[in-house]
Every structure is written in structure tokens, then in C-alpha cells.
Tab-separated table of C-alpha atoms in Angstrom:
chain	number	residue	atom	x	y	z
A	1	MET	CA	119.268	142.080	144.097
A	2	CYS	CA	119.020	138.305	143.877
A	3	GLU	CA	121.933	135.910	144.055
A	4	ARG	CA	122.216	132.397	142.728
A	5	LEU	CA	124.163	129.293	143.642
A	6	MET	CA	126.462	130.015	140.689
A	7	GLU	CA	127.132	133.271	138.838
A	8	VAL	CA	127.582	134.237	135.182
A	9	GLN	CA	130.754	136.297	134.797
A	10	PRO	CA	131.306	139.204	132.356
A	11	ASP	CA	133.097	136.827	129.939
A	12	LEU	CA	130.007	134.513	130.086
A	13	THR	CA	131.826	131.829	132.069
A	14	THR	CA	130.307	130.458	135.291
A	15	SER	CA	131.742	130.722	138.826
A	16	PRO	CA	130.491	129.726	142.290
A	17	ARG	CA	128.487	132.304	144.233
A	18	LEU	CA	126.296	131.222	147.159
A	19	ALA	CA	127.869	127.834	146.610
A	20	GLU	CA	131.582	127.849	147.383
A	21	THR	CA	132.056	124.809	145.150
A	22	ALA	CA	129.977	122.560	142.922
A	23	ARG	CA	131.507	119.100	142.542
A	24	TRP	CA	130.377	116.028	140.662
A	25	VAL	CA	131.241	113.094	142.928
A	26	ASP	CA	130.076	110.672	140.246
A	27	ASP	CA	128.007	110.822	137.065
A	28	THR	CA	124.700	111.328	138.880
A	29	HIS	CA	125.521	113.224	142.085
A	30	VAL	CA	126.576	116.863	142.321
A	31	VAL	CA	127.436	118.338	145.715
A	32	PHE	CA	127.105	122.065	146.413
A	33	ALA	CA	129.265	123.196	149.339
A	34	LEU	CA	127.578	126.380	150.546
A	35	ARG	CA	128.970	129.615	151.900
A	36	THR	CA	128.268	130.195	155.568
A	37	ASP	CA	128.804	133.972	155.578
A	38	ALA	CA	125.937	135.107	153.308
A	39	PHE	CA	122.895	137.019	154.604
A	40	PHE	CA	119.489	137.919	153.237
A	41	HIS	CA	118.379	141.541	153.187
A	42	ASP	CA	116.405	141.069	156.422
A	43	GLY	CA	119.655	140.111	158.183
A	44	SER	CA	118.963	136.389	158.467
A	45	PRO	CA	121.685	133.983	157.295
A	46	VAL	CA	121.380	132.027	154.055
A	47	THR	CA	121.224	128.425	155.246
A	48	ALA	CA	121.246	125.014	153.608
A	49	ASP	CA	117.544	124.743	154.476
A	50	ASP	CA	116.865	127.956	152.509
A	51	VAL	CA	118.805	126.652	149.532
A	52	LEU	CA	116.951	123.334	149.640
A	53	TRP	CA	113.571	125.094	149.828
A	54	SER	CA	114.451	127.376	146.897
A	55	MET	CA	115.705	124.574	144.670
A	56	GLN	CA	112.684	122.414	145.397
A	57	ARG	CA	110.426	125.380	144.621
A	58	HIS	CA	112.155	125.910	141.257
A	59	ALA	CA	111.847	122.195	140.503
A	60	ARG	CA	108.046	122.099	140.872
A	61	LYS	CA	106.315	121.117	137.641
A	62	ASP	CA	104.382	124.389	137.500
A	63	ALA	CA	107.458	126.573	138.120
A	64	ASP	CA	109.038	128.725	135.392
A	65	GLU	CA	112.462	127.119	135.866
A	66	SER	CA	111.310	123.511	136.207
A	67	ASP	CA	112.903	122.593	132.870
A	68	GLU	CA	116.334	123.155	134.435
A	69	TYR	CA	115.514	120.372	136.907
A	70	VAL	CA	114.098	117.862	134.423
A	71	ASN	CA	116.937	115.405	135.086
A	72	VAL	CA	116.880	115.831	138.873
A	73	GLU	CA	115.601	112.847	140.815
A	74	SER	CA	115.949	114.376	144.277
A	75	ILE	CA	117.548	117.235	146.196
A	76	ALA	CA	118.669	116.761	149.786
A	77	LYS	CA	120.504	118.519	152.584
A	78	THR	CA	123.516	116.284	153.192
A	79	GLY	CA	125.423	118.428	155.664
A	80	PRO	CA	125.121	121.644	157.711
A	81	ALA	CA	126.258	123.602	154.643
A	82	GLU	CA	125.839	121.075	151.860
A	83	ILE	CA	123.204	120.229	149.266
A	84	THR	CA	123.328	117.161	147.026
A	85	ALA	CA	121.335	116.828	143.814
A	86	THR	CA	120.796	113.280	142.624
A	87	MET	CA	120.250	113.041	138.882
A	88	LYS	CA	118.268	110.528	136.835
A	89	GLN	CA	121.127	110.700	134.330
A	90	PRO	CA	124.298	112.767	133.967
A	91	ASP	CA	123.497	116.403	133.181
A	92	ALA	CA	126.344	118.366	131.633
A	93	THR	CA	124.668	121.774	132.070
A	94	PHE	CA	122.951	121.515	135.449
A	95	VAL	CA	125.692	123.360	137.333
A	96	GLN	CA	125.688	126.134	134.701
A	97	ALA	CA	121.900	126.306	135.018
A	98	MET	CA	122.321	127.245	138.661
A	99	ALA	CA	123.786	130.562	137.455
A	100	GLY	CA	120.433	131.334	135.811
A	101	ASN	CA	117.065	131.947	137.384
A	102	GLY	CA	116.777	128.288	138.377
A	103	GLY	CA	119.581	128.922	140.856
A	104	VAL	CA	118.101	131.995	142.595
A	105	ILE	CA	118.004	131.467	146.355
A	106	TRP	CA	115.006	133.016	148.092
A	107	ASN	CA	114.356	133.815	151.720
A	108	PRO	CA	111.425	131.416	152.317
A	109	ARG	CA	110.223	133.356	155.353
A	110	VAL	CA	109.648	136.463	153.214
A	111	VAL	CA	108.096	134.528	150.324
A	112	GLN	CA	105.696	132.648	152.589
A	113	ALA	CA	104.739	135.735	154.584
A	114	GLN	CA	103.943	137.656	151.390
A	115	GLY	CA	101.954	134.839	149.804
A	116	GLU	CA	100.284	135.919	146.554
A	117	ASN	CA	101.691	139.432	147.089
A	118	PHE	CA	105.278	138.228	146.588
A	119	GLY	CA	106.792	139.708	143.439
A	120	THR	CA	104.517	142.743	143.375
A	121	PRO	CA	105.695	146.369	143.800
A	122	SER	CA	104.801	146.405	147.497
A	123	SER	CA	106.639	143.175	148.364
A	124	PRO	CA	110.188	142.894	149.754
A	125	ASP	CA	112.620	141.153	147.394
A	126	ALA	CA	113.592	138.147	149.602
A	127	CYS	CA	117.163	138.163	148.261
A	128	SER	CA	120.800	138.409	149.398
A	129	GLY	CA	122.483	140.543	146.718
A	130	PRO	CA	124.367	143.851	146.922
A	131	TYR	CA	121.180	145.884	146.373
A	132	GLN	CA	117.661	145.668	147.736
A	133	LEU	CA	114.397	146.874	146.267
A	134	THR	CA	113.331	150.255	147.669
A	135	GLY	CA	111.019	151.622	145.000
A	136	TRP	CA	108.877	150.307	142.153
A	137	SER	CA	106.544	152.478	140.140
A	138	PRO	CA	104.923	150.069	137.643
A	139	GLY	CA	105.637	151.013	134.056
A	140	SER	CA	107.842	153.904	135.130
A	141	SER	CA	110.862	153.066	137.279
A	142	VAL	CA	112.525	150.712	139.737
A	143	THR	CA	114.911	151.925	142.441
A	144	ILE	CA	117.441	149.715	144.197
A	145	THR	CA	119.535	150.808	147.186
A	146	LYS	CA	122.776	149.447	148.625
A	147	SER	CA	121.903	146.742	151.135
A	148	PRO	CA	123.173	147.466	154.673
A	149	THR	CA	123.392	143.702	155.299
A	150	TYR	CA	125.384	142.805	152.185
A	151	TRP	CA	127.867	140.172	153.163
A	152	ASP	CA	130.640	140.119	150.517
A	153	ARG	CA	133.446	142.480	151.548
A	154	ASN	CA	135.367	141.459	148.409
A	155	ARG	CA	132.677	143.053	146.250
A	156	PRO	CA	132.494	146.698	147.338
A	157	VAL	CA	129.288	148.448	146.352
A	158	LEU	CA	130.166	151.919	145.051
A	159	ALA	CA	126.811	153.475	144.131
A	160	GLU	CA	124.402	154.015	147.008
A	161	LYS	CA	121.339	154.013	144.762
A	162	VAL	CA	120.507	153.052	141.168
A	163	ARG	CA	117.289	154.020	139.412
A	164	PHE	CA	116.083	152.175	136.313
A	165	THR	CA	113.676	153.875	133.927
A	166	TRP	CA	112.115	152.850	130.608
A	167	ALA	CA	111.765	154.865	127.423
A	168	ASP	CA	111.409	154.359	123.703
A	169	GLN	CA	114.520	154.547	121.559
A	170	SER	CA	114.383	158.233	120.640
A	171	ALA	CA	113.692	159.337	124.215
A	172	MET	CA	116.526	157.156	125.469
A	173	VAL	CA	118.988	158.618	122.960
A	174	ASN	CA	117.942	162.150	123.926
A	175	SER	CA	118.283	161.349	127.639
A	176	LEU	CA	121.780	159.954	127.149
A	177	THR	CA	123.050	162.846	125.030
A	178	SER	CA	121.595	165.401	127.454
A	179	SER	CA	123.126	163.518	130.434
A	180	GLU	CA	119.712	163.011	132.061
A	181	ILE	CA	120.599	159.335	132.415
A	182	ASP	CA	123.997	157.744	132.948
A	183	GLY	CA	123.735	154.660	130.782
A	184	ALA	CA	121.628	152.080	128.981
A	185	TYR	CA	121.810	148.556	127.669
A	186	LEU	CA	120.340	149.122	124.238
A	187	ASP	CA	117.408	146.941	123.188
A	188	GLY	CA	118.696	147.177	119.625
A	189	PRO	CA	122.086	148.374	118.369
A	190	ALA	CA	120.372	150.792	115.982
A	191	ALA	CA	120.319	153.355	118.780
A	192	ALA	CA	124.111	153.198	118.736
A	193	VAL	CA	124.096	154.819	115.300
A	194	ALA	CA	122.392	157.893	116.734
A	195	LEU	CA	124.851	157.980	119.650
A	196	ARG	CA	128.076	157.640	117.675
A	197	GLY	CA	128.603	161.392	117.515
A	198	ALA	CA	127.888	162.071	121.211
A	199	ASP	CA	131.079	163.104	122.983
A	200	ASN	CA	129.601	162.382	126.426
A	201	VAL	CA	128.621	158.749	125.703
A	202	ALA	CA	130.940	155.759	125.228
A	203	LEU	CA	129.664	152.810	123.173
A	204	THR	CA	130.870	149.245	123.774
A	205	GLN	CA	129.711	145.919	122.351
A	206	GLY	CA	130.280	142.443	123.725
A	207	PRO	CA	129.397	138.779	123.211
A	208	THR	CA	125.945	137.457	123.977
A	209	THR	CA	123.722	134.437	123.470
A	210	ASN	CA	120.828	136.668	122.335
A	211	ALA	CA	119.105	136.293	118.984
A	212	TRP	CA	115.883	137.739	117.585
A	213	SER	CA	113.500	135.088	116.267
A	214	LEU	CA	109.920	134.456	115.219
A	215	LEU	CA	108.373	131.953	117.626
A	216	PRO	CA	105.518	129.859	116.187
A	217	THR	CA	102.363	128.792	117.990
A	218	LYS	CA	99.919	125.917	117.510
A	219	ARG	CA	97.316	128.259	116.058
A	220	GLY	CA	97.372	127.747	112.297
A	221	GLY	CA	99.765	127.812	109.369
A	222	ALA	CA	102.856	127.858	111.556
A	223	THR	CA	102.149	124.283	112.639
A	224	ASP	CA	103.186	123.079	109.161
A	225	GLU	CA	106.963	122.951	108.999
A	226	ARG	CA	106.823	123.438	105.218
A	227	ILE	CA	105.266	126.857	105.798
A	228	ARG	CA	107.851	127.725	108.450
A	229	LYS	CA	110.686	126.612	106.159
A	230	ALA	CA	109.231	128.593	103.260
A	231	LEU	CA	108.953	131.758	105.326
A	232	SER	CA	112.511	131.291	106.616
A	233	LEU	CA	113.804	130.967	103.047
A	234	ALA	CA	111.998	134.160	102.019
A	235	LEU	CA	112.844	136.333	105.040
A	236	ASN	CA	115.225	139.195	104.217
A	237	ARG	CA	117.498	139.161	107.267
A	238	THR	CA	119.924	141.702	105.818
A	239	GLY	CA	117.004	144.091	105.400
A	240	VAL	CA	115.971	143.517	109.011
A	241	SER	CA	119.520	144.253	110.185
A	242	LYS	CA	119.664	147.507	108.234
A	243	ALA	CA	116.161	148.736	109.083
A	244	ALA	CA	115.986	147.733	112.755
A	245	PHE	CA	119.639	147.734	113.825
A	246	GLY	CA	121.390	150.202	111.561
A	247	GLY	CA	123.377	147.306	110.075
A	248	LEU	CA	124.947	146.468	113.469
A	249	ALA	CA	123.160	143.116	113.799
A	250	LYS	CA	124.163	139.984	111.915
A	251	PRO	CA	121.729	137.841	109.906
A	252	SER	CA	121.358	134.613	111.838
A	253	LYS	CA	120.795	130.990	110.888
A	254	THR	CA	120.030	129.977	114.474
A	255	PRO	CA	117.999	131.353	117.394
A	256	VAL	CA	120.987	131.385	119.779
A	257	GLY	CA	124.008	133.676	119.565
A	258	PRO	CA	127.685	132.612	119.419
A	259	GLY	CA	128.173	133.697	123.024
A	260	ALA	CA	126.864	130.196	123.791
A	261	TRP	CA	129.916	128.612	122.171
A	262	GLY	CA	131.835	128.248	125.418
A	263	TYR	CA	133.785	125.188	124.272
A	264	GLN	CA	134.656	123.474	120.950
A	265	ARG	CA	134.162	126.830	119.223
A	266	GLU	CA	135.696	125.720	115.920
A	267	ALA	CA	133.307	122.754	115.734
A	268	PHE	CA	130.303	125.004	116.394
A	269	GLU	CA	131.448	127.595	113.854
A	270	ALA	CA	131.956	124.970	111.154
A	271	ALA	CA	128.546	123.409	111.761
A	272	TYR	CA	126.865	126.820	111.748
A	273	ASP	CA	128.434	127.773	108.416
A	274	GLN	CA	126.959	124.669	106.777
A	275	LEU	CA	123.372	125.249	107.893
A	276	PRO	CA	120.848	125.754	105.065
A	277	GLY	CA	117.427	127.369	105.018
A	278	ALA	CA	118.096	130.822	106.489
A	279	PRO	CA	119.709	133.028	103.820
A	280	ALA	CA	120.873	136.522	104.693
A	281	SER	CA	119.136	137.825	101.558
A	282	PRO	CA	116.862	135.397	99.683
A	283	SER	CA	117.910	134.607	96.122
A	284	ASP	CA	115.560	133.745	93.265
A	285	ALA	CA	116.359	130.095	93.932
A	286	ASP	CA	115.425	130.497	97.609
A	287	LEU	CA	112.094	132.095	96.697
A	288	SER	CA	111.410	129.372	94.128
A	289	ALA	CA	112.094	126.666	96.717
A	290	ALA	CA	109.844	128.485	99.192
A	291	LYS	CA	106.994	128.640	96.669
A	292	THR	CA	107.349	124.895	96.078
A	293	LEU	CA	107.027	124.244	99.815
A	294	VAL	CA	103.917	126.438	99.972
A	295	ALA	CA	102.380	124.521	97.058
A	296	GLU	CA	103.104	121.213	98.807
A	297	ALA	CA	101.482	122.474	101.996
A	298	GLY	CA	98.337	123.541	100.140
A	299	THR	CA	96.520	126.837	100.123
A	300	SER	CA	95.165	128.082	103.442
A	301	LYS	CA	92.196	130.436	103.593
A	302	SER	CA	93.489	131.971	106.819
A	303	PRO	CA	96.328	134.526	106.652
A	304	ILE	CA	99.554	134.090	108.569
A	305	VAL	CA	99.220	136.335	111.637
A	306	VAL	CA	102.314	137.783	113.332
A	307	ALA	CA	102.039	139.678	116.619
A	308	SER	CA	103.875	142.941	117.278
A	309	ASP	CA	103.760	145.367	120.183
A	310	GLY	CA	104.654	148.493	118.228
A	311	GLN	CA	108.267	148.444	119.405
A	312	SER	CA	110.459	149.352	116.445
A	313	THR	CA	112.482	146.120	116.242
A	314	ARG	CA	109.431	143.883	116.436
A	315	GLY	CA	107.658	146.111	113.950
A	316	VAL	CA	110.452	145.746	111.407
A	317	ILE	CA	110.666	141.949	111.822
A	318	ALA	CA	106.877	141.588	111.613
A	319	SER	CA	106.775	143.645	108.414
A	320	ALA	CA	109.624	141.576	106.969
A	321	LEU	CA	107.678	138.364	107.610
A	322	VAL	CA	104.555	139.775	105.979
A	323	ASP	CA	106.643	140.819	102.973
A	324	ALA	CA	108.236	137.353	102.809
A	325	ALA	CA	104.804	135.715	102.920
A	326	HIS	CA	103.459	137.859	100.094
A	327	LYS	CA	106.475	137.062	97.883
A	328	ILE	CA	105.764	133.321	98.075
A	329	GLY	CA	102.007	133.446	97.665
A	330	LEU	CA	100.846	133.540	101.271
A	331	ASP	CA	98.475	136.038	102.843
A	332	ALA	CA	99.780	137.574	106.069
A	333	LYS	CA	98.974	140.371	108.466
A	334	ILE	CA	100.172	141.960	111.709
A	335	VAL	CA	98.089	141.989	114.889
A	336	ALA	CA	98.874	144.576	117.562
A	337	VAL	CA	99.349	143.403	121.153
A	338	PRO	CA	99.963	145.928	123.977
A	339	ASN	CA	103.564	146.063	125.125
A	340	GLN	CA	102.555	145.359	128.730
A	341	GLN	CA	100.886	142.124	127.608
A	342	TYR	CA	103.454	140.942	125.090
A	343	GLY	CA	105.551	138.941	127.525
A	344	ASP	CA	102.488	136.856	128.354
A	345	PHE	CA	102.939	134.934	125.094
A	346	TYR	CA	105.197	132.630	127.106
A	347	THR	CA	102.531	131.786	129.671
A	348	ASP	CA	99.092	132.572	128.219
A	349	GLU	CA	97.819	129.992	125.733
A	350	ALA	CA	94.754	132.117	124.947
A	351	LEU	CA	97.039	134.965	123.884
A	352	ARG	CA	99.155	132.622	121.749
A	353	ASN	CA	95.978	131.492	119.997
A	354	GLN	CA	95.617	135.001	118.569
A	355	ALA	CA	98.709	134.713	116.344
A	356	ASP	CA	100.779	132.249	114.323
A	357	PHE	CA	104.052	133.908	115.344
A	358	TRP	CA	105.305	136.333	117.921
A	359	ILE	CA	108.719	137.985	117.974
A	360	ASP	CA	111.250	138.044	120.768
A	361	GLU	CA	114.927	138.305	121.611
A	362	TYR	CA	115.663	134.997	123.322
A	363	TYR	CA	118.769	134.253	125.367
A	364	ILE	CA	120.205	131.649	127.728
A	365	SER	CA	122.386	131.958	130.809
A	366	LYS	CA	124.688	129.083	129.792
A	367	ASN	CA	127.649	129.192	127.441
A	368	ASP	CA	126.572	125.835	126.020
A	369	PRO	CA	124.130	125.598	123.081
A	370	ILE	CA	122.399	122.574	124.616
A	371	GLY	CA	120.932	125.126	127.028
A	372	PHE	CA	118.919	126.394	124.068
A	373	TYR	CA	118.331	123.317	121.922
A	374	LYS	CA	116.692	121.417	124.765
A	375	ASN	CA	113.738	123.722	124.005
A	376	GLY	CA	112.903	121.506	121.006
A	377	ALA	CA	112.251	118.400	123.088
A	378	SER	CA	108.652	117.197	122.941
A	379	ALA	CA	108.049	117.889	126.631
A	380	ALA	CA	109.936	121.203	126.788
A	381	ARG	CA	107.954	124.000	128.410
A	382	VAL	CA	108.789	126.458	125.627
A	383	ASN	CA	108.071	124.073	122.736
A	384	PHE	CA	105.113	126.246	121.789
A	385	ALA	CA	104.684	124.906	118.246
A	386	GLY	CA	104.391	121.315	119.454
A	387	TYR	CA	107.452	120.149	117.498
A	388	THR	CA	107.832	116.393	117.900
A	389	ASN	CA	110.741	114.271	116.734
A	390	PRO	CA	111.760	111.087	118.603
A	391	ASP	CA	115.322	111.356	117.239
A	392	TYR	CA	115.538	114.914	118.562
A	393	ASP	CA	114.287	113.870	122.006
A	394	THR	CA	116.820	111.034	122.163
A	395	THR	CA	119.679	113.304	121.093
A	396	VAL	CA	118.763	115.953	123.693
A	397	LYS	CA	119.011	113.357	126.447
A	398	SER	CA	122.287	112.041	125.050
A	399	ALA	CA	123.804	115.525	124.819
A	400	GLN	CA	122.703	116.438	128.332
A	401	ARG	CA	124.343	113.372	129.833
A	402	THR	CA	127.552	113.562	127.776
A	403	LEU	CA	130.286	115.125	129.879
A	404	ASP	CA	133.014	114.893	127.203
A	405	GLU	CA	132.924	118.278	125.458
A	406	ALA	CA	133.946	117.091	121.985
A	407	GLU	CA	131.298	114.365	122.013
A	408	ARG	CA	128.669	116.772	123.360
A	409	ALA	CA	129.465	119.328	120.649
A	410	THR	CA	128.853	116.682	117.979
A	411	LEU	CA	125.465	115.862	119.495
A	412	VAL	CA	124.548	119.542	119.862
A	413	ASN	CA	125.381	120.130	116.202
A	414	THR	CA	123.070	117.246	115.297
A	415	LEU	CA	120.295	118.966	117.265
A	416	GLN	CA	121.066	122.224	115.478
A	417	GLN	CA	120.736	120.495	112.100
A	418	LEU	CA	117.408	118.906	113.064
A	419	TRP	CA	116.132	122.236	114.406
A	420	ALA	CA	117.088	124.083	111.233
A	421	ALA	CA	115.672	121.354	108.995
A	422	SER	CA	112.239	121.869	110.548
A	423	ALA	CA	112.571	125.624	111.185
A	424	VAL	CA	111.228	125.057	114.690
A	425	TRP	CA	111.663	128.821	115.211
A	426	ILE	CA	112.518	131.234	112.413
A	427	PRO	CA	115.770	133.046	113.320
A	428	ALA	CA	116.213	136.640	112.184
A	429	VAL	CA	119.372	138.319	113.511
A	430	GLN	CA	122.002	138.098	116.219
A	431	ALA	CA	122.546	141.415	117.958
A	432	PRO	CA	125.670	141.906	120.085
A	433	SER	CA	125.132	143.272	123.569
A	434	THR	CA	125.490	147.058	123.283
A	435	LEU	CA	126.238	149.318	126.230
A	436	ALA	CA	125.953	153.101	126.096
A	437	LEU	CA	127.595	154.602	129.175
A	438	SER	CA	128.284	158.173	130.174
A	439	THR	CA	131.965	158.992	129.852
A	440	HIS	CA	132.050	159.951	133.538
A	441	MET	CA	130.936	156.424	134.545
A	442	THR	CA	132.708	153.050	134.567
A	443	GLY	CA	132.242	149.500	135.817
A	444	ALA	CA	129.454	148.024	133.671
A	445	PRO	CA	130.315	145.066	131.391
A	446	ALA	CA	129.268	145.208	127.743
A	447	SER	CA	128.553	141.486	127.396
A	448	GLY	CA	125.205	139.748	127.735
A	449	ALA	CA	126.213	138.852	131.306
A	450	TYR	CA	124.415	142.024	132.438
A	451	LEU	CA	121.198	139.983	132.456
A	452	TYR	CA	122.549	137.893	135.363
A	453	TYR	CA	125.723	139.477	136.735
A	454	PRO	CA	125.385	142.125	139.519
A	455	TRP	CA	127.162	144.792	137.473
A	456	ALA	CA	125.536	147.739	139.257
A	457	ALA	CA	127.711	147.028	142.297
A	458	ALA	CA	130.774	148.031	140.264
A	459	LEU	CA	129.335	151.259	138.862
A	460	GLY	CA	131.482	154.229	139.728
A	461	SER	CA	132.994	157.458	138.521
A	462	SER	CA	135.658	157.329	135.806
A	463	GLU	CA	137.031	160.645	137.029
A	464	THR	CA	140.037	160.648	139.347
A	465	ASN	CA	141.452	163.452	141.450
């Protein structure tokens, strides 16, 4: 429904979208030349004033995407169809960031008219994409319909209507095999095991930046990096992969998947292979080292608390952490949080105070690992554990302003080493993007781009006459 200045492509590269071009005129000025043929769903044109308003809204300190604008000094309309962002320092990933949610362009007239109602089921979507919102039943389904005002004749929209529904894993598998639904992006590849024998479903996997991790809070034991490192050493990632993903996920040393390695791949692979502290299956030596760290940290009377919402993947990872804790002399337990509330861990400090860790599959829209590792900076919005390291902060800024890819890769690998050394988050597994699609359908990409790319516009029948 919603388009951005730039767009993530199925191969995870970035291309212009509502911007025709994005050009650095020097190290601190990037100029977006805008399309003049795009329209919002209410029929009004997408103008430079709309783009300016949207970007300034994203850049507000209280906005979800403000961290993408941390290096922006000002944004200005510099021509009838031109926006210039002036940076405090060079920012190697800012243009890529405009393919994520920080680059969504809203219709300000709709947003302002809706006020606090904007974003609720009864509100229009205020967007310019190939589909518009026509139905939203909270907790049940969302329906999008081909927009009659869609502007891009080079992107034909084949399906008149697409309906999204939610179900647990077993219900989803049953719905796919019985042809009640046409396709699904699987939350966990384990469902693929159950679908392998279905002759009416095709399974495809693709690259992604996603990784499942345990995110610490400022509540208790997780604030001590020795405890985090000990738990990481004792976590059985191979067991998690088998139990939660049917063996189709890969034990991970980092909280970002290799789909982020969009350049200098050999350098990133080599640095990843050398990372310590996150064994696939903990050895006796790993457990001994973990017990030593626990002894150094001292005994805590409070148990380690990990939050789970009952979803199978989170349940398996939570149980694995509790098991790891018990093996190294720590008390631990699981606290249940309703699924509808679980996403609030990112925004609700009171909820975070109920647990030492929560579990999520985190991803980035950029094919550059700095898009993830900036999260460890002291002032980062998602630095929930309060990790502080002046060297880390300095290296983040250096990496962000380094335009030479080889030099930036070296700096990013330094950040990765610092992150792993402190176990800022505890990585569990990397799960490839897995698409299950009816054999009579085609057009959807298998890669993690589905989170940003308007793939539904290409959905169509695989049958030809």
C-alpha cells in the first residue's frame, strides 16, 4: 500500500521509487529528484511538499524511524520536484534507509484529517502504492484492493484483491494443503517440513537479514554482560534449530542474517567465522567458561526471566535459555505475555521491566550490516540493555561516514567483534525467508524483500491457456 523514496528489490538491492534518482553532490548533501507522475490513493499528486512533510515527520525525535535521520542536519525543498538532505557528517546508509519505513511518503492531508485515528482500522491508508486498504478486522484479516489511481503503468497489478489472514502453524499448514489459502510467508521454516509432501504447494527459500535473538532489558541479571556472555555460551542453538525449525535454520553467532552482506562479502564471512562466544552446541569447555563468568558476576537471588507469547518458536527459544541457565547454576523462568501485547516490548518500558529478555526475529531493510550494528550506540533507540562503550560509539560514527566499502567493512567487523564480546543481544538462529505458494500461483519473491517490496502486485496464475 505504501511507497517509499527508494525500494528494496527481490535480490535485497535498493532502487529508486518515488525518487527518480538519489545523488550525493558532496559528502554531506544528497539530492532526491522526485517523480512527477505519482498519485496518492485519493487522486492527489505526490509533491515535493508531501515528501518534505513526511521526511520531517519521520525525523522527529519521538518518531519510530528517527534513528535513520540521526545524521541529518536539515531537509529542504530545493526545487519543484527536488528534496535535499544536508548531513552533519557523511552517511553511507542514508539512501538505503529511505527504502525502509523511514522513507515512507504519506499524504499529509489524510494524516492530519484523521488525527489520532490515523493508523486504526477505520482510517484511510494515506499512501500511493498499487493497493489500498479496504478492510481490516483486528486480529482476523486485512483486505487490500487494487487502487484505481495507481500511477505506475510499468508495474501492472494482476490481482484485484488480496486478503491476509493469521493462523497458528498447524492451521496454516492445513489451510495450504486444503487450498483454502493461496500462500504464506512462514514465520518459521519448521512448517516447511510438514508441507514437503504436499503436491499443491511449492516451497522456496531465499536470502534475508532476519535472525532470531534474545533481547535484554535493563531489569536485572541481563544488565551484567558476564551473565549475557555465560548464557550465550550455554545456549544450544542446534537444539533450537531442530526443535523450532525442523533443522532448516542455522545456528547464528550474530543477530543479523547474511542477507545484509551486500558488499565485501568475503570480508564479512571471514570475520563472522572467527567470532567466539556463540557455539552451535556448547561443549564442556564452553559450559565451564560460562560457570566461571557466573561466579565472577556473583549469585543473584532473582531468577532470569524470559518472556514468551506462547508462539512455538519463542517457546522453544525461551525453554532453551532456561535450560542453559540451569546448566550453569542460574535460576530462570518463563513469563507469559499475550501475543497481542508482545510487540509492545519495543515501546513500553513498563512491559520490558517484567522480564530480563524477550525474543524476536529482528531484520533490517538495508543490505549493509551497519544498518543493524548502529543499534549498539549509546543513544540508539533500540539499545534496550543500556550498552555503553565509547569505542563502539566512535566506530559507529566512523562506519556511517565512510563511503569506501572496503574501509567500511573493516569498521563494521570491528563493531561486530565488540558486540559479540559483550553479547549485547544473544543470537539464536538465522532462518532463511521461506515462501509456501500454491502451485497455481506465481509472482511472489522468496527473499526477505517481501517485508518491503510490493510483491502482491505481481501475484498471478501460473496456469496458461
